[in-house]
Coordinates of C-alpha atoms and ligand atoms in Angstrom, one line a residue:
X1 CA 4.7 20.3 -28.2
X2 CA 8.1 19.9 -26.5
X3 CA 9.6 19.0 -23.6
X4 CA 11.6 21.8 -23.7
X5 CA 8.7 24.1 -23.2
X6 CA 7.7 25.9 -20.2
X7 CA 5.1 24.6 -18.1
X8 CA 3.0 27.4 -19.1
X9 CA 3.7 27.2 -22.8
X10 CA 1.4 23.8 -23.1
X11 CA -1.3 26.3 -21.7
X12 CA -1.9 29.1 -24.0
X13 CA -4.8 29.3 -26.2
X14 CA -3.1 32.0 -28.8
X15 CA -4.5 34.7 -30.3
X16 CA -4.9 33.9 -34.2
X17 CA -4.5 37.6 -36.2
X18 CA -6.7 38.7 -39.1
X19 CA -5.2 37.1 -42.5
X20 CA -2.6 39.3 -44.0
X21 CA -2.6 38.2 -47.5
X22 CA 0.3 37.5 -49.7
X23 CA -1.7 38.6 -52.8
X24 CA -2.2 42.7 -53.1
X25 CA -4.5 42.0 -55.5
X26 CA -7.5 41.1 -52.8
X27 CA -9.4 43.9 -51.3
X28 CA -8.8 43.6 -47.8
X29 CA -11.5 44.3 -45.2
X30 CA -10.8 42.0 -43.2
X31 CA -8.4 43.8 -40.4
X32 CA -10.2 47.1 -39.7
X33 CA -6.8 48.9 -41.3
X34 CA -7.3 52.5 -42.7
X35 CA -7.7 52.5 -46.5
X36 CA -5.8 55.9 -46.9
X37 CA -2.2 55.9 -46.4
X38 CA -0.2 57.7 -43.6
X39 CA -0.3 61.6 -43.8
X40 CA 3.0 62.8 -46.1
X41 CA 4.2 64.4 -43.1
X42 CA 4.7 61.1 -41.2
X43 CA 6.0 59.6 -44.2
X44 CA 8.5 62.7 -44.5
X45 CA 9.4 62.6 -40.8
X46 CA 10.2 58.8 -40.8
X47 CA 12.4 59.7 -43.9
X48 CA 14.4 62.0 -42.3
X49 CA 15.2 59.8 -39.3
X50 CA 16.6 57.1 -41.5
X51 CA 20.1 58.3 -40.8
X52 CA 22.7 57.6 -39.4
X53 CA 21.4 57.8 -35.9
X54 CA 19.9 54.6 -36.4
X55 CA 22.8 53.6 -34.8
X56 CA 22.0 54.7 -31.5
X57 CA 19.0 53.1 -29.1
X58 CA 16.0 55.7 -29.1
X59 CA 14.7 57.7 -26.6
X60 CA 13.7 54.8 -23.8
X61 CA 10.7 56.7 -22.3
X62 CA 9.8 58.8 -26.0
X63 CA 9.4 61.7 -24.1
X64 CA 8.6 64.2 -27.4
X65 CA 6.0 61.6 -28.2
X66 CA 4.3 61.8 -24.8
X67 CA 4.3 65.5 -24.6
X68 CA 2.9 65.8 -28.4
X69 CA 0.4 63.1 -26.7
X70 CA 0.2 64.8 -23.7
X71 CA -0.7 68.0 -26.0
X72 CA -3.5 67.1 -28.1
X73 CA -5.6 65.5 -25.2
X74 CA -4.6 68.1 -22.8
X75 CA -3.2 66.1 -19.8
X76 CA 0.3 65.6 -18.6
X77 CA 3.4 64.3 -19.7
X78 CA 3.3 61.1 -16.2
X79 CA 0.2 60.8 -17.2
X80 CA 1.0 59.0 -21.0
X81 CA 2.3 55.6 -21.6
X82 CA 3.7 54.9 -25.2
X83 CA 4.3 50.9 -26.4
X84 CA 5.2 49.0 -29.3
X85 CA 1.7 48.9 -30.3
X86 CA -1.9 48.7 -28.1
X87 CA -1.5 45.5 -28.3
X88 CA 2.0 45.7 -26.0
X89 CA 0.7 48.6 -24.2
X90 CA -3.0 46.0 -22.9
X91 CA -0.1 43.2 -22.5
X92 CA 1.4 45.3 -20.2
X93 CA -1.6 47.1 -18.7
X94 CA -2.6 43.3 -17.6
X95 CA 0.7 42.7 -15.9
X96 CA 0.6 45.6 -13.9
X97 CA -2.7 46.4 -13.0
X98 CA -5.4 44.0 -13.5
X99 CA -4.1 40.4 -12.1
X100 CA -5.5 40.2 -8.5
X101 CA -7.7 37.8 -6.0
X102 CA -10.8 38.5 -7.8
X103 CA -11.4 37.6 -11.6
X104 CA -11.4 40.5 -14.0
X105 CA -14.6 41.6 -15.8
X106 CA -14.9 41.6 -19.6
X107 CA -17.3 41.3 -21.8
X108 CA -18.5 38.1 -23.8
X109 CA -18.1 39.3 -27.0
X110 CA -14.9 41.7 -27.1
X111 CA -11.7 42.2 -28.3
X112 CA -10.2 38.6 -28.5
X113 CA -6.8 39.1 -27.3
X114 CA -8.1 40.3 -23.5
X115 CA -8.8 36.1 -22.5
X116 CA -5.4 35.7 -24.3
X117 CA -3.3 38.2 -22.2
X118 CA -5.5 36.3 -19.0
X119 CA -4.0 32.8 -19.7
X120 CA -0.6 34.3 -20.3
X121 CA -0.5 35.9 -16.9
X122 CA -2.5 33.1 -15.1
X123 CA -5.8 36.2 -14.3
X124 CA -8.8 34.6 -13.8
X125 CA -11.6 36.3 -16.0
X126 CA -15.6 36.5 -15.7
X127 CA -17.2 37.3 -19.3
X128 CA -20.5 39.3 -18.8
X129 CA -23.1 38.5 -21.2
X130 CA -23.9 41.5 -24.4
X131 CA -27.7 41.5 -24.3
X132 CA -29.4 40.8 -27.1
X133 CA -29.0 43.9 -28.9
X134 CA -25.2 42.7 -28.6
X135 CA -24.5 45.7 -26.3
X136 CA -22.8 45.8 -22.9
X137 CA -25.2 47.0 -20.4
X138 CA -22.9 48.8 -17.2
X139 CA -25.7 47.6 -14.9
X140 CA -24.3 43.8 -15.4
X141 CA -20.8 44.8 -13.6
X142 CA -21.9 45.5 -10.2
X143 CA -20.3 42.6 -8.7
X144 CA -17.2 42.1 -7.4
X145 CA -14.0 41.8 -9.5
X146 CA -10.5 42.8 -9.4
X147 CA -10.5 45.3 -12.6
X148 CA -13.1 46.1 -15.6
X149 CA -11.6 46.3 -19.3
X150 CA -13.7 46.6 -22.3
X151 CA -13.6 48.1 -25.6
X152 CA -15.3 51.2 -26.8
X153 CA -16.5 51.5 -29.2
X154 CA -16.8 47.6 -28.4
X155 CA -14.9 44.9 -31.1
X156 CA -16.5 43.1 -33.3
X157 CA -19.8 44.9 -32.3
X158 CA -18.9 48.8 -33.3
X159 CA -21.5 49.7 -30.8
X160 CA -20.5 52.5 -28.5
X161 CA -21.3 53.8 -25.1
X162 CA -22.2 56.8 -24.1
X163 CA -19.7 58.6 -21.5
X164 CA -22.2 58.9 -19.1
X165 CA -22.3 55.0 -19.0
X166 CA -18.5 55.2 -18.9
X167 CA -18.6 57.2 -15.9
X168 CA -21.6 54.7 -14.0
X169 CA -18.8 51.9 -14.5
X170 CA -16.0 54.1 -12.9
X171 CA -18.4 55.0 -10.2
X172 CA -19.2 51.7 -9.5
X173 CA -15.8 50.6 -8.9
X174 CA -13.9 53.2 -7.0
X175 CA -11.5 50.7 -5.5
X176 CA -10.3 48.6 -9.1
X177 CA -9.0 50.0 -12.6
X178 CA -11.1 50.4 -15.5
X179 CA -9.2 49.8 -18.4
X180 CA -11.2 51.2 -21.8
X181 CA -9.6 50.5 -25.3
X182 CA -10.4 52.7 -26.9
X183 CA -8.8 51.7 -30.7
X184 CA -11.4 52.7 -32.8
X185 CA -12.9 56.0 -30.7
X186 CA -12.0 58.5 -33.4
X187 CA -14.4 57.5 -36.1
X188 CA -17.5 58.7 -33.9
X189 CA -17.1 58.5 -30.9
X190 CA -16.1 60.5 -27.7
X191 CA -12.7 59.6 -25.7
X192 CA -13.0 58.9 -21.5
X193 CA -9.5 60.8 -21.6
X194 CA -12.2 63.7 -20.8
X195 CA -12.6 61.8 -17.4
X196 CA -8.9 60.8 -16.3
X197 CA -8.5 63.7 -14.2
X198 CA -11.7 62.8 -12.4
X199 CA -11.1 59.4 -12.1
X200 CA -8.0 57.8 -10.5
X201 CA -8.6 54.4 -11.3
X202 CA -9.2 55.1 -15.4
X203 CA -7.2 53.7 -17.7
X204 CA -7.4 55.0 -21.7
X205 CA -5.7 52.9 -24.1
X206 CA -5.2 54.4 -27.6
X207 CA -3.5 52.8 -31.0
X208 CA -2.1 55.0 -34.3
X209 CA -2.9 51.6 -36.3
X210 CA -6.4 52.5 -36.8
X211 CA -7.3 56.5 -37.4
X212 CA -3.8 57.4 -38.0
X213 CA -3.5 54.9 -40.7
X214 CA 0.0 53.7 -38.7
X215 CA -0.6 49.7 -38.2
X216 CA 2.6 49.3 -39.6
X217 CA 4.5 51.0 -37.4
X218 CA 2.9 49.8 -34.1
X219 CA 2.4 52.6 -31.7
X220 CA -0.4 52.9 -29.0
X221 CA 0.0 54.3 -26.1
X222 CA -2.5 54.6 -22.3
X223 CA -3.8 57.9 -20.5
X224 CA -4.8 57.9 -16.8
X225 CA -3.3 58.8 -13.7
X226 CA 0.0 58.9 -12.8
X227 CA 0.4 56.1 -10.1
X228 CA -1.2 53.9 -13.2
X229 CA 1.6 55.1 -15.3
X230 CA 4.2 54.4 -13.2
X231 CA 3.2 50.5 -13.0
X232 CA 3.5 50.2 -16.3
X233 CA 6.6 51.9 -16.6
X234 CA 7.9 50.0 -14.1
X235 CA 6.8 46.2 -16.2
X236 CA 7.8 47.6 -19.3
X237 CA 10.8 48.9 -17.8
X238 CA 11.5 45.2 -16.7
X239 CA 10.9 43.7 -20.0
X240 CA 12.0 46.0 -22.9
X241 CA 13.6 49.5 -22.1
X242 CA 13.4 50.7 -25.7
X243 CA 9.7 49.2 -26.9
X244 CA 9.6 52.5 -29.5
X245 CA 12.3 52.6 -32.4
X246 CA 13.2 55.6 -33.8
X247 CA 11.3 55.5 -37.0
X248 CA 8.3 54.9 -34.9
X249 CA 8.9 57.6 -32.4
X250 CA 9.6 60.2 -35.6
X251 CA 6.1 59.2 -37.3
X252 CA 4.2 58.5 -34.4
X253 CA 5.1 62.5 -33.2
X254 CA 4.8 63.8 -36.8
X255 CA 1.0 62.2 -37.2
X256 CA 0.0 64.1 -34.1
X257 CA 1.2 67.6 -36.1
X258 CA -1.0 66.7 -38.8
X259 CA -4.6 66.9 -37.0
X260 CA -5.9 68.3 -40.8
X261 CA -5.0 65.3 -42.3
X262 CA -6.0 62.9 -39.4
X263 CA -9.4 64.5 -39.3
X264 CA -10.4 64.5 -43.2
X265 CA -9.3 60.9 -43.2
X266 CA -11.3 60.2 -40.1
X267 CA -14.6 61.8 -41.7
X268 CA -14.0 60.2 -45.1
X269 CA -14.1 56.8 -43.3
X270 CA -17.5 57.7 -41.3
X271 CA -18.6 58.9 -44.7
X272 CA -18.4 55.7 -46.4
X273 CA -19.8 54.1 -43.2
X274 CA -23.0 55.5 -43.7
X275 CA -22.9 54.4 -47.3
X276 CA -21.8 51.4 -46.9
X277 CA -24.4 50.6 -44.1
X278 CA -27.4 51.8 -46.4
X279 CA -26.4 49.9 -49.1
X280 CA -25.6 46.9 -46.9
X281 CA -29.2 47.1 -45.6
X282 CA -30.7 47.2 -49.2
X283 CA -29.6 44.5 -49.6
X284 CA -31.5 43.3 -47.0
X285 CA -28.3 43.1 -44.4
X286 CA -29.4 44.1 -40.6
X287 CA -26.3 46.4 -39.4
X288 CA -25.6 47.2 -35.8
X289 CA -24.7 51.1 -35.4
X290 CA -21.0 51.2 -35.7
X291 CA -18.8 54.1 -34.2
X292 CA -15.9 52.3 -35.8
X293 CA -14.1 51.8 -39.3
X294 CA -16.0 48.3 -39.7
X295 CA -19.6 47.4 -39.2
X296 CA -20.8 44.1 -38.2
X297 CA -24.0 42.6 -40.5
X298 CA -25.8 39.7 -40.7
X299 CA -28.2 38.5 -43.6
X300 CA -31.7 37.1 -42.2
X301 CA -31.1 34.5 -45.2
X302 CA -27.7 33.3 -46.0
X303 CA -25.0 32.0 -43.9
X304 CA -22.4 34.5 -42.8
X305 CA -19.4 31.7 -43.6
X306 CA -21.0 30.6 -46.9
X307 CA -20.6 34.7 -47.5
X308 CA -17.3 35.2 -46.6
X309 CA -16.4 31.8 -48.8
X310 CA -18.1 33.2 -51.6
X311 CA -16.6 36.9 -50.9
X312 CA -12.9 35.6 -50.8
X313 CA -13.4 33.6 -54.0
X314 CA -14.0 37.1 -55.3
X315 CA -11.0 38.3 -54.3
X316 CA -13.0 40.3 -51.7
X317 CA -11.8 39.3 -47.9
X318 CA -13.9 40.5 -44.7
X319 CA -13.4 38.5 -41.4
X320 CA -16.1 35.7 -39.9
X321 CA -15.9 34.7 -36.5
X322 CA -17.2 31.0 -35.1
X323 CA -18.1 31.9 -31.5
X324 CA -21.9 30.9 -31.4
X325 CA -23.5 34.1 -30.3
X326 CA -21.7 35.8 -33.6
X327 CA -21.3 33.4 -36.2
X328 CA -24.0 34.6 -38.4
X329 CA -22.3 38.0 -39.0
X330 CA -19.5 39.6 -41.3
X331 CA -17.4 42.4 -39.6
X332 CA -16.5 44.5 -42.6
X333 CA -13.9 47.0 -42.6
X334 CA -14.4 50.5 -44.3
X335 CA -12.2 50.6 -47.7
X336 CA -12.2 53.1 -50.0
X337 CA -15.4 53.8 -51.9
X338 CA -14.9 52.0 -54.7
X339 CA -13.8 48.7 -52.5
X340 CA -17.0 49.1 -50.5
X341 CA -19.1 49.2 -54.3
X342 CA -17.0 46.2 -55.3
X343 CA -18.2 44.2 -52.0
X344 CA -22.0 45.4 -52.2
X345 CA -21.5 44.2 -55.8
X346 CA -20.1 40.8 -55.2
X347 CA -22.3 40.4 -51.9
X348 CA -25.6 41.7 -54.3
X349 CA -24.6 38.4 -57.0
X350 CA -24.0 35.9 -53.9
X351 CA -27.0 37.0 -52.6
X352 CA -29.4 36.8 -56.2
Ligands
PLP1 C1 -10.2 46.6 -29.7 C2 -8.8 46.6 -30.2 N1 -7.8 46.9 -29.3 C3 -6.6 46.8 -29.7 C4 -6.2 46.4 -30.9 C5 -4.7 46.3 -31.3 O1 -4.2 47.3 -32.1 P1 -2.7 47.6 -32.3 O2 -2.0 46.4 -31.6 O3 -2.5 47.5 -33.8 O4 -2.3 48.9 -31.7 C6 -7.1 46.1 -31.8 C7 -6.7 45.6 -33.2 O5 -7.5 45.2 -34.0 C8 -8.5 46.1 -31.5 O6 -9.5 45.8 -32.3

């Protein structure tokens, strides 16, 4: 607290990120990060551009990363948005399109920076209830509102929609944008990029943090029409003309030439999934379906904090949330297989 502080600095409730350990000797499912490294490729490319050229700014609208964008999900180059991470790219997608006289829909349980981004830009937002499965049912957002975002496959949850339920949504709201984040769509599920050139008011966001195994590079990026595109060129182009360095530009292009190495990492991650949720469930765990690189499980019997306690003790962290409808479950990322046997052996002696 300061008196130097802007008004609307004594406001904000901040987002608090997942715990990024000092120690690299904890196994760390905590922040939904891929467990396999970057494909060599990137690696290689973001070698190369360590030269001298660092001297110069990048490319300010990373036009090669668009098109190689634009190219693998068969739209147009005005029809991508790149951004120092999603995370910029929803920042900005809230700036531009989704602040107007009626509150913006979300759901109840979601991605925990959208209420962030609403107190930072003074939006007014309606959460709509999961049911009790924990699922968004479209149904619940017929009702007025200035814009729709959700995430989908939704966060913590992992539960996924179907596009048919996509397209309900966008039908139901010709006249506002429907933002879908989709950060976690490649590990089962089936991208609304499919829709964009049916639907002018759809908005895909996209991150390389999660299936591309890029969260330290920060690079997401939106799909829709072009008139959305052009808002959020013109914010970003009012805040930070050069969001994408060029290390990030170099990998970011070279992990979209690597679609091998993208999709065996992608499958070896659903792979342990399915492992990981039968084992989870034998030991007596109830898992939602996840289409994501986590899963989200409760015991019947023990406390989910007393579990993560006893997890981290063990050099083991996963992440716990305290909002009431959740608090009784672990959201687990997918490690390797041999972290995923070390936590269902740790979890199977907490639990004994
Ligand atoms: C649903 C969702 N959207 C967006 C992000 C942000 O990803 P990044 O900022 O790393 O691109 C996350 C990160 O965990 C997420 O869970």
């Amino acid at each position: 607290m300061s008196r130097f502080w802007s008004p609307v600095v004594h406001q904000l409730t901040p987002y608090v990120p997942g715990e990024q350990p000092k120690l690299d000797t904890l196994i760390k499912l905590n922040t939904n990060e891929n467990p396999y490294g970057p494909s060599p490729k990137v690696l290689a490319a973001i070698r190369a551009a360590t030269d001298d050229s660092l001297r110069l700014y990048p490319d300010p609208s990373g036009e090669k990363l668009k098109d190689a964008i634009a190219g693998y999900h068969g739209v147009s180059r005005p029809q991508v948005f790149v951004g120092n991470s999603s995370d910029e790219v929803l920042g900005i997608v809230f700036q531009a399109l989704l602040k107007h006289e009626q509150p913006l829909l979300m759901p109840d349980i979601s991605y925990g920076f959208y209420p962030v981004y609403c107190g930072l830009f003074g939006i007014e937002a309606r959460q709509v209830p999961l049911d009790d499965s924990l699922s968004i049912r479209v149904e619940d957002y017929r009702q007025p509102c200035g814009g729709v975002i959700l995430a989908n496959p939704n966060a913590p949850t992992g539960r996924l929609l179907p596009l048919s339920a996509i397209r309900q949504l966008l039908d139901d709201h010709p006249d506002q944008v429907v933002v879908i984040d989709e950060a976690y769509v490649d590990f089962g599920g089936e991208t609304a990029i499919a829709l964009v050139n049916d639907y002018p008011n759809l908005l895909v966001v996209h991150t390389l943090s999660k299936s591309r195994s890029l969260a330290g590079l920060r690079v997401g990026y939106a799909v829709g029409d072009a008139t959305l595109i052009e808002a959020l060129e013109r914010v970003k182009n009012s805040f930070n003309a050069y969001p994408l360095d060029r290390l990030a530009l170099a990998g970011a292009v070279a992990s979209f030439e690597d679609d091998d190495y993208f999709r065996h990492t992608c499958q070896a991650v659903m792979r342990t999934r399915e492992q990981l949720t039968v084992q989870l469930q034998a030991l007596g765990f109830e898992v939602l379906p996840s289409a994501a690189n986590f899963v989200f499980a409760r015991h019947p019997q023990h406390d989910a904090a007393m579990l993560a306690t006893g997890l981290r003790q063990q050099a083991v962290i996963v992440r716990h949330f305290t909002a009431p409808r959740i608090n009784q479950y672990l959201r687990i990322s997918i490690g390797t297989d041999a972290e995923c046997t070390r936590l269902v052996q740790v979890l199977g002696s907490l639990l004994s």
